[in-house]
PDB file of C-alpha atoms in Angstrom:
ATOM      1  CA  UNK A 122     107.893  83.518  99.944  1.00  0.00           C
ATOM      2  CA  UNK A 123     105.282  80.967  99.689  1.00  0.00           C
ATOM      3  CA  UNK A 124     101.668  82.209  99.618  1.00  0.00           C
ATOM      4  CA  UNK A 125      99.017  80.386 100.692  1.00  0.00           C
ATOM      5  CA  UNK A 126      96.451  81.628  98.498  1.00  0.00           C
ATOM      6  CA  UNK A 127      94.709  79.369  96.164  1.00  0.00           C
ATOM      7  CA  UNK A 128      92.484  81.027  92.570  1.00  0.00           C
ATOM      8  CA  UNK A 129      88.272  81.155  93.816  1.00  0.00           C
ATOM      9  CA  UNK A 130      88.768  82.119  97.077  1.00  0.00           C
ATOM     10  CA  UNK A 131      86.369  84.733  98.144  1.00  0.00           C
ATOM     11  CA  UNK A 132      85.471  87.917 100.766  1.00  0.00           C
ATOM     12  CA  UNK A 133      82.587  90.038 102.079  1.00  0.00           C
ATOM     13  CA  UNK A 134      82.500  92.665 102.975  1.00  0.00           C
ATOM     14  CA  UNK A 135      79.385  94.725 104.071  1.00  0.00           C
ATOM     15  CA  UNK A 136      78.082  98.149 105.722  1.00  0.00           C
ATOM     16  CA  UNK A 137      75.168 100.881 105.666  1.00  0.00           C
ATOM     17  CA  UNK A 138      75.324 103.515 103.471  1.00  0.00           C
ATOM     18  CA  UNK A 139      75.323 106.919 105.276  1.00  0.00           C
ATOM     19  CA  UNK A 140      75.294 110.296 104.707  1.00  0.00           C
ATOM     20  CA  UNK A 141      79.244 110.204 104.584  1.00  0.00           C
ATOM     21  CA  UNK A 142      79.304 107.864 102.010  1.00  0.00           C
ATOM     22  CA  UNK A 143      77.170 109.915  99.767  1.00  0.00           C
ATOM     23  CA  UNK A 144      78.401 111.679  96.285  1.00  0.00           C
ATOM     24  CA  UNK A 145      77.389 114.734  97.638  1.00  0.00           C
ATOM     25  CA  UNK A 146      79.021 114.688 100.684  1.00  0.00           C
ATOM     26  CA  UNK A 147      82.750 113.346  99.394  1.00  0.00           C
ATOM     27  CA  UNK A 148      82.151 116.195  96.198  1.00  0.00           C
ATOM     28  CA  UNK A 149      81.778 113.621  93.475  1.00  0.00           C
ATOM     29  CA  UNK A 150      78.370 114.640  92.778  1.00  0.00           C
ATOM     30  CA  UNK A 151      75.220 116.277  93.614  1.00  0.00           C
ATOM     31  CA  UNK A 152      73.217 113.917  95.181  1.00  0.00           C
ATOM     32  CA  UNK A 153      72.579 111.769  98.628  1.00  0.00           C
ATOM     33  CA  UNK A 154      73.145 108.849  96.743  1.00  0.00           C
ATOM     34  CA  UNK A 155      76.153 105.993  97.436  1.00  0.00           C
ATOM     35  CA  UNK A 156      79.348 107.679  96.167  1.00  0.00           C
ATOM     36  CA  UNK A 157      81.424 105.564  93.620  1.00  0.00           C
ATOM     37  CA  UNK A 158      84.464 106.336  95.499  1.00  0.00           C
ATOM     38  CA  UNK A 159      82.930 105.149  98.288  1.00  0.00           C
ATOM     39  CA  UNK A 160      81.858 101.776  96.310  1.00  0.00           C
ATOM     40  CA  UNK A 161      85.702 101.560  95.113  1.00  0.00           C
ATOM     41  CA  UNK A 162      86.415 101.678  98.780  1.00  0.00           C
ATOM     42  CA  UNK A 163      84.519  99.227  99.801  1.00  0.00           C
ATOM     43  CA  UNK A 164      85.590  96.423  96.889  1.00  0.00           C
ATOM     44  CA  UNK A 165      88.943  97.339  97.707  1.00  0.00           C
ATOM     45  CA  UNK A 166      88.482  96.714 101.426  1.00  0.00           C
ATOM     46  CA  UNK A 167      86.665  93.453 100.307  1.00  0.00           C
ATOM     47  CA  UNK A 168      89.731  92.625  98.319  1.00  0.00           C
ATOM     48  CA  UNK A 169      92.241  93.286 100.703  1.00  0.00           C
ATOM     49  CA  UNK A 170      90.730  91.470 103.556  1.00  0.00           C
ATOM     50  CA  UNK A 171      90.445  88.854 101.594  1.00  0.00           C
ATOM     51  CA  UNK A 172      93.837  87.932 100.800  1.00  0.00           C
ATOM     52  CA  UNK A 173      95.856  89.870 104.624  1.00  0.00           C
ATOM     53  CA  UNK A 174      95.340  86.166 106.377  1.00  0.00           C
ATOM     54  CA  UNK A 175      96.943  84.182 103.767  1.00  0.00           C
ATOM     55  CA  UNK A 176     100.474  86.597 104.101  1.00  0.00           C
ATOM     56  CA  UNK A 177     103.724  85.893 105.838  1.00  0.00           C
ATOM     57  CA  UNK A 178     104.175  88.501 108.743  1.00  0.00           C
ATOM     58  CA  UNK A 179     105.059  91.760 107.827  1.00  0.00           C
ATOM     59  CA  UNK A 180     103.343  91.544 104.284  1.00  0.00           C
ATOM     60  CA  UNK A 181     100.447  93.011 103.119  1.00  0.00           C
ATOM     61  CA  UNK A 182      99.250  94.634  99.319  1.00  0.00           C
ATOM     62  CA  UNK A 183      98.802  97.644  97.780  1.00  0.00           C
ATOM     63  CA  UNK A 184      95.857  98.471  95.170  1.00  0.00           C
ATOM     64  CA  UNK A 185      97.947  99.027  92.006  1.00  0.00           C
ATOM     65  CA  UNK A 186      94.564  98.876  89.029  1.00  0.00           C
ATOM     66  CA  UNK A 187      91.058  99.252  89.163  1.00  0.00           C
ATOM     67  CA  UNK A 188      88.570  98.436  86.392  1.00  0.00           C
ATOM     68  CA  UNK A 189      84.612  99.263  87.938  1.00  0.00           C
ATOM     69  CA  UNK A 190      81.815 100.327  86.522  1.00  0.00           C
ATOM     70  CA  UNK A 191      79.235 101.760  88.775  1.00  0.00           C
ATOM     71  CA  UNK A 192      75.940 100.420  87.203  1.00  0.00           C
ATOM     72  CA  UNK A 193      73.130 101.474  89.646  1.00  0.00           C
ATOM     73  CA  UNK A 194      72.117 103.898  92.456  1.00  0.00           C
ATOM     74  CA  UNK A 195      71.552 103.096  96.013  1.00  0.00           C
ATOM     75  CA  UNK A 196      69.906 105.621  98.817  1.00  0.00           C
ATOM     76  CA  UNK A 197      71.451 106.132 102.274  1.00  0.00           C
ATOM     77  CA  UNK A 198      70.090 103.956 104.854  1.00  0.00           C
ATOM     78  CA  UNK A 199      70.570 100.907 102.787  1.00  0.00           C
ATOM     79  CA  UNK A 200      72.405  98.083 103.105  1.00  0.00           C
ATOM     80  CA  UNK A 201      75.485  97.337 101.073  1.00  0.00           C
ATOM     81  CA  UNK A 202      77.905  94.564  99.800  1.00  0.00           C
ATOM     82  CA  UNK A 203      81.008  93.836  97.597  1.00  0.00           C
ATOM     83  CA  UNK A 204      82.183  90.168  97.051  1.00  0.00           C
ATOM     84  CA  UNK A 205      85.977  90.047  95.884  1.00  0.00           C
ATOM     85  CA  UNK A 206      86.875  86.750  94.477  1.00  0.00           C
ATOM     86  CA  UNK A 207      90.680  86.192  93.606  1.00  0.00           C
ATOM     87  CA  UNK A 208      90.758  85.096  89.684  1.00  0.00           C
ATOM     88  CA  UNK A 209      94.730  84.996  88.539  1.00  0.00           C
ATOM     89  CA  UNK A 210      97.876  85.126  90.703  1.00  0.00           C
ATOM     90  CA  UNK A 211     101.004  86.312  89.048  1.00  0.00           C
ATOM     91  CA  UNK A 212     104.077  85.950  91.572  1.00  0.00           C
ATOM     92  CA  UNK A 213     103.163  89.115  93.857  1.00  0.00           C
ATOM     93  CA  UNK A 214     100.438  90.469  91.386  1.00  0.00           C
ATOM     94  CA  UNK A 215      97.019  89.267  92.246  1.00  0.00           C
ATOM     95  CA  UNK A 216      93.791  89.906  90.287  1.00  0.00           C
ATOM     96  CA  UNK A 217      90.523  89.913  91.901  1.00  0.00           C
ATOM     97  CA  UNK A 218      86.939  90.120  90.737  1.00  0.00           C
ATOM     98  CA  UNK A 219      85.013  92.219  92.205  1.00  0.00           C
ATOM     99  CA  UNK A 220      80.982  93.037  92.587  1.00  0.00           C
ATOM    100  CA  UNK A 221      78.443  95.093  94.687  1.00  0.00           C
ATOM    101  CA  UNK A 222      75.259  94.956  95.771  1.00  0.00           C
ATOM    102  CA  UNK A 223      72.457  96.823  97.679  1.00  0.00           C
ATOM    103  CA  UNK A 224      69.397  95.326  99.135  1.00  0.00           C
ATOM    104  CA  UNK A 225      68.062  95.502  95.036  1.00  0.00           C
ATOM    105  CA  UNK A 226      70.231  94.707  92.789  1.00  0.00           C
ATOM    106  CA  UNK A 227      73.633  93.925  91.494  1.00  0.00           C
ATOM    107  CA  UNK A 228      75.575  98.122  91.677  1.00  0.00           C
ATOM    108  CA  UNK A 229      79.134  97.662  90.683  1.00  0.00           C
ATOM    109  CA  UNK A 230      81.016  95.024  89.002  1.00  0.00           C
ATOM    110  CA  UNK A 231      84.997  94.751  87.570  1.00  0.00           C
ATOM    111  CA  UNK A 232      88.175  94.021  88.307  1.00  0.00           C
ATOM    112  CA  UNK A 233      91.033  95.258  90.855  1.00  0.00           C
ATOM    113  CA  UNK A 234      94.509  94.061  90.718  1.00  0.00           C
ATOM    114  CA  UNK A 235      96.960  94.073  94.261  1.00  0.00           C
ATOM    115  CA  UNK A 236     100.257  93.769  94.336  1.00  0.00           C
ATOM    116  CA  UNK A 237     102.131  91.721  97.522  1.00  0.00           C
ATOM    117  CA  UNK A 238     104.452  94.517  99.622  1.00  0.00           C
ATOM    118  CA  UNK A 239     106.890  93.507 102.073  1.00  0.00           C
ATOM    119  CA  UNK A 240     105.416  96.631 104.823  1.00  0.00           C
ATOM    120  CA  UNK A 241     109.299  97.678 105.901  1.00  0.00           C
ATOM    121  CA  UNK A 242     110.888  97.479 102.465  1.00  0.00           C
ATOM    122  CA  UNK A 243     107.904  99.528 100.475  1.00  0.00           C
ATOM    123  CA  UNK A 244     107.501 102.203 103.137  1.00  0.00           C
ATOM    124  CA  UNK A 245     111.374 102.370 103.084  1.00  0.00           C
ATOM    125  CA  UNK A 246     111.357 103.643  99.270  1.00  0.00           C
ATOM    126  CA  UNK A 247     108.977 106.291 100.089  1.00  0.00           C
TER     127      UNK A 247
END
């Protein structure tokens, strides 16, 4: 399989927060404030975009490690970011950086590996 993907490429990804994204809402907190799982998803989504048009047909990736550290609040009603840049490719393991951002202020920063699936084959194993 030859991938296409080259190290420094890089996605956005963006959306406003809402009261379903909030840590109160998915039961990771108490407050209406941007859920971390919520930011997770969003780098994630950010990550996987990012690489999907540089696959062979009937390939995509799985999220297989996370490394994020949630560094700073954001209300609902605000606007919200995550920029994945890829960083390392290992065969079919990929490593991304990752960051996110309100309207503010940098709120999330790390790292998020993805491993390269053939679709059939993986949900086969299941």
């Amino acid at each position: 399989m030859e991938l296409k993907l080259k190290i420094g490429l890089t996605n956005k990804f963006e959306k406003v927060v809402t009261k379903d994204d909030s840590a109160i809402k998915l039961g990771s907190g108490t407050l209406e404030v941007f859920s971390t799982p919520m930011m997770v998803a969003m780098m994630e989504c950010a990550s996987k975009d990012l690489v999907q048009p540089f696959l062979p047909e009937g390939f995509s990736t799985v999220g297989i490690g996370l490394n994020i550290k949630h560094i700073a609040a954001t209300k609902v009603g605000k606007k919200v970011w995550a920029i994945a840049k890829l960083v390392e490719i290992d065969r079919k393991r990929l490593v991304l950086s990752i960051e996110a951002f309100d309207e503010d202020k940098k709120i999330g920063e790390g790292t998020h590996e993805r491993y390269i699936v053939e679709n059939e084959k993986f949900i086969g194993k299941l």
